[in-house]
CSV table of C-alpha atoms and ligand atoms in Angstrom, one decimal:
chain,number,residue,atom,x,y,z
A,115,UNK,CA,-1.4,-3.1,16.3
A,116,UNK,CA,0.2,-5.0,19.5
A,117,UNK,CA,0.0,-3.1,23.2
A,118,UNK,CA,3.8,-1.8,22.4
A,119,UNK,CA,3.1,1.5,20.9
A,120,UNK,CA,5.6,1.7,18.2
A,121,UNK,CA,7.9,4.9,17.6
A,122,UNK,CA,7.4,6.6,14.4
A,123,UNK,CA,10.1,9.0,13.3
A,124,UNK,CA,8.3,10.7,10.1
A,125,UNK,CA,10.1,12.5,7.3
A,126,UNK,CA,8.4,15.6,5.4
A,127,UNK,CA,9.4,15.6,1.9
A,128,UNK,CA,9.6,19.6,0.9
A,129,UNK,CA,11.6,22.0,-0.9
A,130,UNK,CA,10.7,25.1,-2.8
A,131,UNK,CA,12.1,23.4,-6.0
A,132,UNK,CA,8.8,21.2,-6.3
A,133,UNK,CA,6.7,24.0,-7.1
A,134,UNK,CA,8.9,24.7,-10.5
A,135,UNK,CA,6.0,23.6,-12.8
A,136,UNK,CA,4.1,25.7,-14.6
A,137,UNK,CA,1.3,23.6,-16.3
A,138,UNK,CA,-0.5,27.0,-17.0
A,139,UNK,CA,-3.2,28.9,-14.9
A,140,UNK,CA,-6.0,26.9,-15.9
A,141,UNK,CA,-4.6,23.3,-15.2
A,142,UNK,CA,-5.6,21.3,-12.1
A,143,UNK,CA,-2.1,21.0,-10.8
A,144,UNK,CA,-1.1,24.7,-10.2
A,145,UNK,CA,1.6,26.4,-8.5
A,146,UNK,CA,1.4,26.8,-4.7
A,147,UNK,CA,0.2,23.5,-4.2
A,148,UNK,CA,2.9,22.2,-2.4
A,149,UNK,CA,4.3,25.4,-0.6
A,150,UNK,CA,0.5,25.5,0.8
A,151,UNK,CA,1.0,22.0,2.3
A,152,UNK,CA,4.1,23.3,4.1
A,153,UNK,CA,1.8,26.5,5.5
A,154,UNK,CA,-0.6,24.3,6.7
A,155,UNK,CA,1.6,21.9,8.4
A,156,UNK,CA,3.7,24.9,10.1
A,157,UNK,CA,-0.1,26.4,11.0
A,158,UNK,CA,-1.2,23.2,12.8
A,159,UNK,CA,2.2,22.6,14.4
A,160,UNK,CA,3.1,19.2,13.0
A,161,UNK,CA,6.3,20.6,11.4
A,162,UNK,CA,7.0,21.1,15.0
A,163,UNK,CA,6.7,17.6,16.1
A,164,UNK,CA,9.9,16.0,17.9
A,165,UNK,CA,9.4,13.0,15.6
A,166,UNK,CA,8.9,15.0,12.5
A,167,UNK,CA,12.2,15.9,10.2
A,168,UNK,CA,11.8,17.9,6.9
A,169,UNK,CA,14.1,16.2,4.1
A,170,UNK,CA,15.2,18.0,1.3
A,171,UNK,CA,14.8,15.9,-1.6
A,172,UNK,CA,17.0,15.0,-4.2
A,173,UNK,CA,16.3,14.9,-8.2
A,174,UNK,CA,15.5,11.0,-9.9
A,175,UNK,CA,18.8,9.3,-10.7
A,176,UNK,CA,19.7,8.8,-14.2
A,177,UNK,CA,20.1,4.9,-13.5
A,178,UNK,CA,16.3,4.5,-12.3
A,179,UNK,CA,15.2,6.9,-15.0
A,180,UNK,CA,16.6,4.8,-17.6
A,181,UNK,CA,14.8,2.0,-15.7
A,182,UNK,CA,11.0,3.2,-15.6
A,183,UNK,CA,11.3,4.8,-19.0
A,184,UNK,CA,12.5,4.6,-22.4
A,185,UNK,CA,14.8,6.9,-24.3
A,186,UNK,CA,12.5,8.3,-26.7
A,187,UNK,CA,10.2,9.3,-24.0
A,188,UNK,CA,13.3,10.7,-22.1
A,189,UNK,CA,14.4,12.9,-25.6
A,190,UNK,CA,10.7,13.9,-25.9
A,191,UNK,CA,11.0,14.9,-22.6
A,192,UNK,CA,14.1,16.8,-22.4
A,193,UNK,CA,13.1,18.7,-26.1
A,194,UNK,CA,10.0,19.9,-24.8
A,195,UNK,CA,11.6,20.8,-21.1
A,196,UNK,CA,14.5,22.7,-23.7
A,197,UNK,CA,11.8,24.6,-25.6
A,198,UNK,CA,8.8,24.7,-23.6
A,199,UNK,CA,6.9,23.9,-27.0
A,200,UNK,CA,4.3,20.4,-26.8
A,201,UNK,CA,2.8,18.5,-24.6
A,202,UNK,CA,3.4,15.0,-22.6
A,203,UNK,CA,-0.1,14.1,-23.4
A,204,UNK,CA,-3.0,16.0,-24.3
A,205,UNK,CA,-4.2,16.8,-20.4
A,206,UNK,CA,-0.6,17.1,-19.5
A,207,UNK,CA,0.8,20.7,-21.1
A,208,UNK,CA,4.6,21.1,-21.3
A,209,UNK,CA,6.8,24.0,-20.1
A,210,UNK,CA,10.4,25.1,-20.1
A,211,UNK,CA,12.5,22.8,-17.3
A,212,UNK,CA,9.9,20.4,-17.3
A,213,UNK,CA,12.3,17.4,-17.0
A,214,UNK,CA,14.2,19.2,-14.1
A,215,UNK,CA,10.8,19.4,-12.3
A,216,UNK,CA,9.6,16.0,-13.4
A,217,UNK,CA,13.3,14.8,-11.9
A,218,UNK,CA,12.7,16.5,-8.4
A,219,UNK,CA,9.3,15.7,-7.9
A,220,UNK,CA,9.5,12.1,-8.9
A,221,UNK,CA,12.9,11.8,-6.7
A,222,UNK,CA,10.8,13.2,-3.6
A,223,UNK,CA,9.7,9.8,-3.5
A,224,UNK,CA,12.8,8.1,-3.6
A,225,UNK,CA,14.5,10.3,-1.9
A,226,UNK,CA,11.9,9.3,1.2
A,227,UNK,CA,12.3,6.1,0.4
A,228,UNK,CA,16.2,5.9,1.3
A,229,UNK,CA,15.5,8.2,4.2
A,230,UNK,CA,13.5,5.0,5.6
A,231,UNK,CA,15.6,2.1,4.7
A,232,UNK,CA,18.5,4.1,5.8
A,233,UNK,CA,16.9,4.1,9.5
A,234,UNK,CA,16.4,7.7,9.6
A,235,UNK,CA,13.1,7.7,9.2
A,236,UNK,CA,10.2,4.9,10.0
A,237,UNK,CA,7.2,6.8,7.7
A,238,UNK,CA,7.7,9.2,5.4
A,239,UNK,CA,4.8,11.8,3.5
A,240,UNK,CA,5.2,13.6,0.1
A,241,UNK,CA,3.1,16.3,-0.7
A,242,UNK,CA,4.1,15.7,-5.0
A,243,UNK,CA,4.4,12.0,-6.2
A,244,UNK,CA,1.8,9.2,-6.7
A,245,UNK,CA,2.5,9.6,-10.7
A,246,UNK,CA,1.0,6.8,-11.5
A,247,UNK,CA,-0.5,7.1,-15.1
A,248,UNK,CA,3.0,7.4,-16.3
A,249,UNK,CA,4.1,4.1,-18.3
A,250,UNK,CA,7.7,3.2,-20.0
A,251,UNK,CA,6.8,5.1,-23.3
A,252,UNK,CA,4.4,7.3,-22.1
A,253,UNK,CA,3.4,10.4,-19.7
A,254,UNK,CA,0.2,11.4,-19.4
A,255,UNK,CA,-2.6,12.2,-16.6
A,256,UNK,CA,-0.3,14.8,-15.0
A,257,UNK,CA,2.4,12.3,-15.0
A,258,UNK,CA,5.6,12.1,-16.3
A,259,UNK,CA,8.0,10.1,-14.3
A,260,UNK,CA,6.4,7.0,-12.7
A,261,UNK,CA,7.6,7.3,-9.2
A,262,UNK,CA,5.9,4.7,-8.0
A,263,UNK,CA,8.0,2.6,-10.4
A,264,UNK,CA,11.1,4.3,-9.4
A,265,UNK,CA,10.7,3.1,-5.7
A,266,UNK,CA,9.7,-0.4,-5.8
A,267,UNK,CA,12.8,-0.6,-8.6
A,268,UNK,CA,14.8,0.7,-5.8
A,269,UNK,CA,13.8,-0.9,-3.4
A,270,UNK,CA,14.3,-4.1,-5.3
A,271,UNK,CA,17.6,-3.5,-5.7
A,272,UNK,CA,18.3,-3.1,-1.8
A,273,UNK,CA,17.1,-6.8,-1.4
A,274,UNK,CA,13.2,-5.8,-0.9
A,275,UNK,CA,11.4,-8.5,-1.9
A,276,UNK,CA,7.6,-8.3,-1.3
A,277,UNK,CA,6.6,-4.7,-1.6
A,278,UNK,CA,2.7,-3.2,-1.2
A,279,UNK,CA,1.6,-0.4,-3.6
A,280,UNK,CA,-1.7,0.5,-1.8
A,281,UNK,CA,-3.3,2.9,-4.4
A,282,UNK,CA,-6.5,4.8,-2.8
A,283,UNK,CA,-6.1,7.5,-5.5
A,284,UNK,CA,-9.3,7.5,-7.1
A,285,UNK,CA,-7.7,6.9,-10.2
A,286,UNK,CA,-6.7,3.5,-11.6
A,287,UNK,CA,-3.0,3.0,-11.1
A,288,UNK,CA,-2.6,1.8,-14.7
A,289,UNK,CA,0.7,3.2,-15.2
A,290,UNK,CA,1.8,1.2,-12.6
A,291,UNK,CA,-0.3,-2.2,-12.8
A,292,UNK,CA,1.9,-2.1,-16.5
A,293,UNK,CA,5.6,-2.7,-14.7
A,294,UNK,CA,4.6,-5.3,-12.3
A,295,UNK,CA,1.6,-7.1,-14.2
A,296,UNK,CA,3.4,-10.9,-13.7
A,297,UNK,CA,5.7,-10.0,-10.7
A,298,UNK,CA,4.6,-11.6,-7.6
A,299,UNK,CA,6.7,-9.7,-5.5
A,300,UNK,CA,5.1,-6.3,-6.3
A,301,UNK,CA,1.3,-6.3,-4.8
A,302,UNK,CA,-1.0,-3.2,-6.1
A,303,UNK,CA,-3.7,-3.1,-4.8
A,304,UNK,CA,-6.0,0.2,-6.6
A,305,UNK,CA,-9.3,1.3,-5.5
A,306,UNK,CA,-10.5,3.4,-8.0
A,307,UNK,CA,-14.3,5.1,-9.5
A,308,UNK,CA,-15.2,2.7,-12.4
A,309,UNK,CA,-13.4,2.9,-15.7
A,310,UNK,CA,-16.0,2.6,-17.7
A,311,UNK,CA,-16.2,6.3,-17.4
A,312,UNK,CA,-13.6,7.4,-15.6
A,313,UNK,CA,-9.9,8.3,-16.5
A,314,UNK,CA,-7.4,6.6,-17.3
A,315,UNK,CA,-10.5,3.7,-18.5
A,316,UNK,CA,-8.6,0.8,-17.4
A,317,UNK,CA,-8.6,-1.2,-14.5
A,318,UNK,CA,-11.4,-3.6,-14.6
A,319,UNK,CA,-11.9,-6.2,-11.8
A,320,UNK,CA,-10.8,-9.2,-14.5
A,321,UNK,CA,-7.4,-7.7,-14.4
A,322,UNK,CA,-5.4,-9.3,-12.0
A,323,UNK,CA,-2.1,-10.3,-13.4
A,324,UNK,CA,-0.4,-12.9,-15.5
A,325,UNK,CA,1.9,-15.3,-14.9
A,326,UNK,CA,3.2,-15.6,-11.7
A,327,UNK,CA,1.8,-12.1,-10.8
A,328,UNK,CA,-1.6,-13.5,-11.3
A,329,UNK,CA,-4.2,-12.3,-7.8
A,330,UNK,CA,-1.0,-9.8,-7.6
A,331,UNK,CA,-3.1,-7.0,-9.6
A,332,UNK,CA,-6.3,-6.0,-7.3
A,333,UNK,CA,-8.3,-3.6,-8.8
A,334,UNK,CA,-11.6,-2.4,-7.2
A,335,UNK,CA,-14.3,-0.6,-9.2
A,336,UNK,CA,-17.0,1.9,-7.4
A,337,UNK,CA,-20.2,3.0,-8.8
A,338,UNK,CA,-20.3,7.4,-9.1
A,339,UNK,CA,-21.5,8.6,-6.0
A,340,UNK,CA,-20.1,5.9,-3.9
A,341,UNK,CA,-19.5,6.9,-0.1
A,342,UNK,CA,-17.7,6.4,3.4
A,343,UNK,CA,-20.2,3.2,3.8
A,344,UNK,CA,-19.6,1.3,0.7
A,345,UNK,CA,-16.0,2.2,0.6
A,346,UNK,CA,-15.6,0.7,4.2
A,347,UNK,CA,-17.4,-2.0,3.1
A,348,UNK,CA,-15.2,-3.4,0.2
A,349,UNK,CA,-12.0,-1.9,1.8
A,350,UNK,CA,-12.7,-4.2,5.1
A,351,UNK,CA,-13.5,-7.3,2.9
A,352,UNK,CA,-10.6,-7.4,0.7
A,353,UNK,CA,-7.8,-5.4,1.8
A,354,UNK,CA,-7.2,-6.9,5.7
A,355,UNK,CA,-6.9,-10.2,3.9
A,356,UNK,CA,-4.9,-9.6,0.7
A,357,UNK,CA,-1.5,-7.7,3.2
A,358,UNK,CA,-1.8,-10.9,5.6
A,359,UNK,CA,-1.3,-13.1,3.2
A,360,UNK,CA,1.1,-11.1,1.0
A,361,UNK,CA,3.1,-9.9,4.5
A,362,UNK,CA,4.7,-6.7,2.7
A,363,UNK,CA,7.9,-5.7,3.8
A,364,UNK,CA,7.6,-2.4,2.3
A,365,UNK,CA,4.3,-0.4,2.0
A,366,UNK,CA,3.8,2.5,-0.3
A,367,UNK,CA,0.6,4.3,0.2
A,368,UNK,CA,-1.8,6.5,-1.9
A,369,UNK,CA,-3.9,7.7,0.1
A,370,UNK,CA,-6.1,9.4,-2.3
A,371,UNK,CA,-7.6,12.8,-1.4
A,372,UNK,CA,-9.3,13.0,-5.1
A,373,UNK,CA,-11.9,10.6,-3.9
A,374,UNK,CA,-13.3,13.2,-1.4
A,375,UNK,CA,-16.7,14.6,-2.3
A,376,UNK,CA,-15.7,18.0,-2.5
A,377,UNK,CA,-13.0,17.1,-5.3
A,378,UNK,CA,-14.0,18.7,-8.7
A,379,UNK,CA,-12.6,15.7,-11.1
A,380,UNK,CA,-14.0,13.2,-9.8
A,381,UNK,CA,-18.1,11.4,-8.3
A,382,UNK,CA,-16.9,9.6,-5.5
A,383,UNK,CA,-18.9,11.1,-2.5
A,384,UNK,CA,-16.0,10.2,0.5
A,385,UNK,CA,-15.8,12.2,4.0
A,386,UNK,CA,-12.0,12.6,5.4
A,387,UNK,CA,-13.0,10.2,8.3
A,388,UNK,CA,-12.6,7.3,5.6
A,389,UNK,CA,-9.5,8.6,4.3
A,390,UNK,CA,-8.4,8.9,7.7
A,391,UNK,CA,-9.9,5.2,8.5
A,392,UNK,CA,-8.3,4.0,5.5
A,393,UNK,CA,-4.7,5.5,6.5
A,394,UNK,CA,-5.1,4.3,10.0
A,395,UNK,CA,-5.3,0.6,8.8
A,396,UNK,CA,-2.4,0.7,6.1
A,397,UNK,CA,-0.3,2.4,9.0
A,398,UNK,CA,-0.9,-0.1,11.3
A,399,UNK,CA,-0.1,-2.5,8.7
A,400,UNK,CA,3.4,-1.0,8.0
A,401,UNK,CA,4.0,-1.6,12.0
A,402,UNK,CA,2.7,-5.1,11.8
A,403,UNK,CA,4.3,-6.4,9.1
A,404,UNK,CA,7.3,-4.2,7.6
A,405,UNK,CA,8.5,-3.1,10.9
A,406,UNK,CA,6.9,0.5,9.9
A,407,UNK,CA,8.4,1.0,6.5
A,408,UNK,CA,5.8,3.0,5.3
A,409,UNK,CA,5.7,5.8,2.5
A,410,UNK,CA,2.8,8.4,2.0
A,411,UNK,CA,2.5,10.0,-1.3
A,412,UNK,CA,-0.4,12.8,-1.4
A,413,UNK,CA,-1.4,11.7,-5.6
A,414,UNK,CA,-4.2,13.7,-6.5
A,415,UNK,CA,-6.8,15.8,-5.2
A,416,UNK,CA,-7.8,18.8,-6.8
A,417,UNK,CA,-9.6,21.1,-4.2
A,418,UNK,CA,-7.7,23.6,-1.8
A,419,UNK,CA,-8.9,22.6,0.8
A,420,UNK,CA,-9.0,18.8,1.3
A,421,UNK,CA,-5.9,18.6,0.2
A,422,UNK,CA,-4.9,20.5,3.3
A,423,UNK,CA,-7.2,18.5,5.3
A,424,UNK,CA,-5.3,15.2,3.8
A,425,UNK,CA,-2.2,16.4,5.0
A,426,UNK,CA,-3.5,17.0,8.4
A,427,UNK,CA,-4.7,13.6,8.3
A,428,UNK,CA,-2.0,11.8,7.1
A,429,UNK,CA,0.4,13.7,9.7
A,430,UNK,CA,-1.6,12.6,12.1
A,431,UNK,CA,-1.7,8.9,11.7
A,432,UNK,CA,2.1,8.9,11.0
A,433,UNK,CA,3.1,11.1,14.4
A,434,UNK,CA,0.4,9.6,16.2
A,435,UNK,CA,-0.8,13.4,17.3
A,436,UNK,CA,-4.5,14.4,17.3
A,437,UNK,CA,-5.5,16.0,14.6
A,438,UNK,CA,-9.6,17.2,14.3
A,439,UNK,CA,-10.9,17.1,10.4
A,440,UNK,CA,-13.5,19.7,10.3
A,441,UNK,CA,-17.3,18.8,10.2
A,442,UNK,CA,-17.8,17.0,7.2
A,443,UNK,CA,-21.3,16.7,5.1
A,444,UNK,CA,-21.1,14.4,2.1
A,445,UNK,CA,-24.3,15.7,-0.7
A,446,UNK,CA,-26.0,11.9,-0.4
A,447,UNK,CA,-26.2,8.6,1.1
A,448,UNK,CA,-25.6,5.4,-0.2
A,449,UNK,CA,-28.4,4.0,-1.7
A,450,UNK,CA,-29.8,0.5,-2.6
A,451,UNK,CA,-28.2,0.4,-6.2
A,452,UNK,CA,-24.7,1.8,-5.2
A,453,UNK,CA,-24.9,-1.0,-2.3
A,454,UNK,CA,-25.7,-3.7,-4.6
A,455,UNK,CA,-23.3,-2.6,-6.8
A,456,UNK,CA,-20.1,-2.2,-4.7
A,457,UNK,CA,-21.4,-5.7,-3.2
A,458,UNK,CA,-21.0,-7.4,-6.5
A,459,UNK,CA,-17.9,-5.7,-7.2
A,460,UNK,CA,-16.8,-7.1,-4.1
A,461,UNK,CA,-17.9,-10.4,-4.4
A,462,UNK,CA,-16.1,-10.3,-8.0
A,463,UNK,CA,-12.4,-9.1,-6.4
A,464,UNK,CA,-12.8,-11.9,-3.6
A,465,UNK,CA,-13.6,-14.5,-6.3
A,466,UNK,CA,-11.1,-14.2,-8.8
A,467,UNK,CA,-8.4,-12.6,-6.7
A,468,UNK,CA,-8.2,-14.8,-3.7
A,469,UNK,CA,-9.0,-17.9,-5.1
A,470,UNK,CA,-5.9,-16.6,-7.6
A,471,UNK,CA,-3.8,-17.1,-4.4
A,472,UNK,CA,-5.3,-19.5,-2.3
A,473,UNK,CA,-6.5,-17.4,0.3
B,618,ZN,ZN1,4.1,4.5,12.8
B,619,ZN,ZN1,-6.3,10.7,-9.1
């Protein structure tokens, strides 16, 4: 970042209406969620922030609806929201008003992303969104509206042309990668535990667009068990390079709390200091390139309490205000074989990726 500190107005995406889901008591994804976000932000004061609005948001228009998905993934949809009988996808239950919810907590996103391109806001967080297994005929993964499709179609129609989806869920992005596989003027970039065992099993390293989208579609594998080390590792060798040369005028950030090594779905073995180093460098990214046009949505992360402790971190980086992450005491180390392998993934990415775009 230059000497000029920049301002950063930030909105809070929140309403109660985000928490009308009922994926049953059981599921990973349960009510409370996002109404504990809110307590925790009120608790450590950043709801109080000068710079710090709370936007209500506003429900997915029909015209982008129609855009990320088809209409017999919409009537599916709207039958089982009608009867709260079937499911999206086998890990992904239905329930009665499921559409309604699926329409508000998808248009959270949008509705953040308008709050920033209308100047109200620089940086915006969502505690829902990041649905990013959802694909045009298909929910699935706890997903059933891609927002992250939603927003960069948006976005394209307000004259955006190079727009960042920096995915640190530790899930591959593979709804995502689907809408903007030969699209050079969409950059994902997904860092996510290796497919080869992991949900949604897609994603390898080989994958990195066609057409004139190819070195557009970045994915990064890690070994189980990976940690802060590793991750800091790879992130500092291919991100930095990959957002200079694509210059994004639009950033929208995943910044992955299910990656912590407290989550229950997941083997990654990451402290909140590299979440927190990770957020840092996209957010001064935002400032260096898109003149701050940045958008935080939470994605997954399935224990209580880091994804407080997300929150807390992502507020901080956005208002700029101190925020202390409690001690944090990953189970193990990074050893010679998770080094080697996170170096050859590495090595893989840079090779085919940036030699892809001349970098
Ligand atoms: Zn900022
Ligand atoms: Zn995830």
């Amino acid at each position: 970042m230059s000497a000029s500190i920049p301002k950063c107005e930030v909105g809070f995406i929140w309403s109660p209406e985000l928490e009308t889901f009922d994926f049953g008591s059981k599921h990973p994804i349960r009510v409370g969620r996002f109404q504990m976000v809110k307590d925790f932000l009120e608790e450590t004061r950043f709801l109080e922030h000068p710079n710090v609005k709370v936007i209500r948001p506003r429900p997915l228009a029909d015209s982008l609806l129609q855009r990320i998905h088809s209409s017999e993934y919409l009537k599916k949809v709207q039958r089982i929201s009608i009867t709260g009988e079937g499911e999206i996808d086998i890990d992904t239950p239905g329930f009665k008003g499921i559409y309604e919810n699926a329409k508000i907590t998808s248009g959270a996103t949008v509705t953040g992303i308008e709050a920033i391109i209308s100047g109200r806001v620089n940086h915006f967080y969502s505690p829902t969104g990041g649905f990013h297994h959802a694909r045009y005929e298909t929910g699935g993964g706890f997903c059933i509206f891609n927002d992250v499709a939603a927003s960069v179609y948006h976005l394209k129609g307000q004259g955006y042309e190079r727009i960042l989806i920096a995915d640190f869920d530790v899930h591959h992005g593979n709804g995502t990668q689907t809408y903007f596989y030969d699209d050079p003027g969409v950059m994902q970039i997904s860092f996510h535990e290796d497919p080869e065992w992991m949900y949604p099993h897609d994603g390898f390293i080989e994958d990195i667009g066609e057409g004139s989208g190819r070195g557009y579609n970045v994915n990064m594998c890690f070994p189980m068990d990976s940690g802060d080390d590793v991750y800091r590792y790879a992130f500092d060798e291919i991100v930095p390079s990959l957002i200079n040369f694509f210059q994004p005028e639009f950033i929208l950030f995943l910044p992955g709390f299910d990656g912590h090594y407290d989550d229950p779905l997941t083997h990654m073995n990451l402290t909140m200091d590299t979440i927190s180093y990770v957020a840092e460098k996209i957010h001064a990214a935002a400032h260096r390139w898109a003149d701050g046009r940045l958008g935080v949505i939470s994605g997954g992360g399935y224990n209580r309490e880091v994804f407080r402790y997300g929150a807390g971190v992502v507020m901080s980086v956005l208002t700029g205000r101190k925020y202390e992450i409690p001690p944090q005491t990953p189970p193990f180390e990074d050893d010679e074989g998770i080094w080697s392998e996170v170096k050859e993934n590495t090595r893989k990415v840079k090779d085919l990726v940036f030699s892809a775009l001349g970098i």
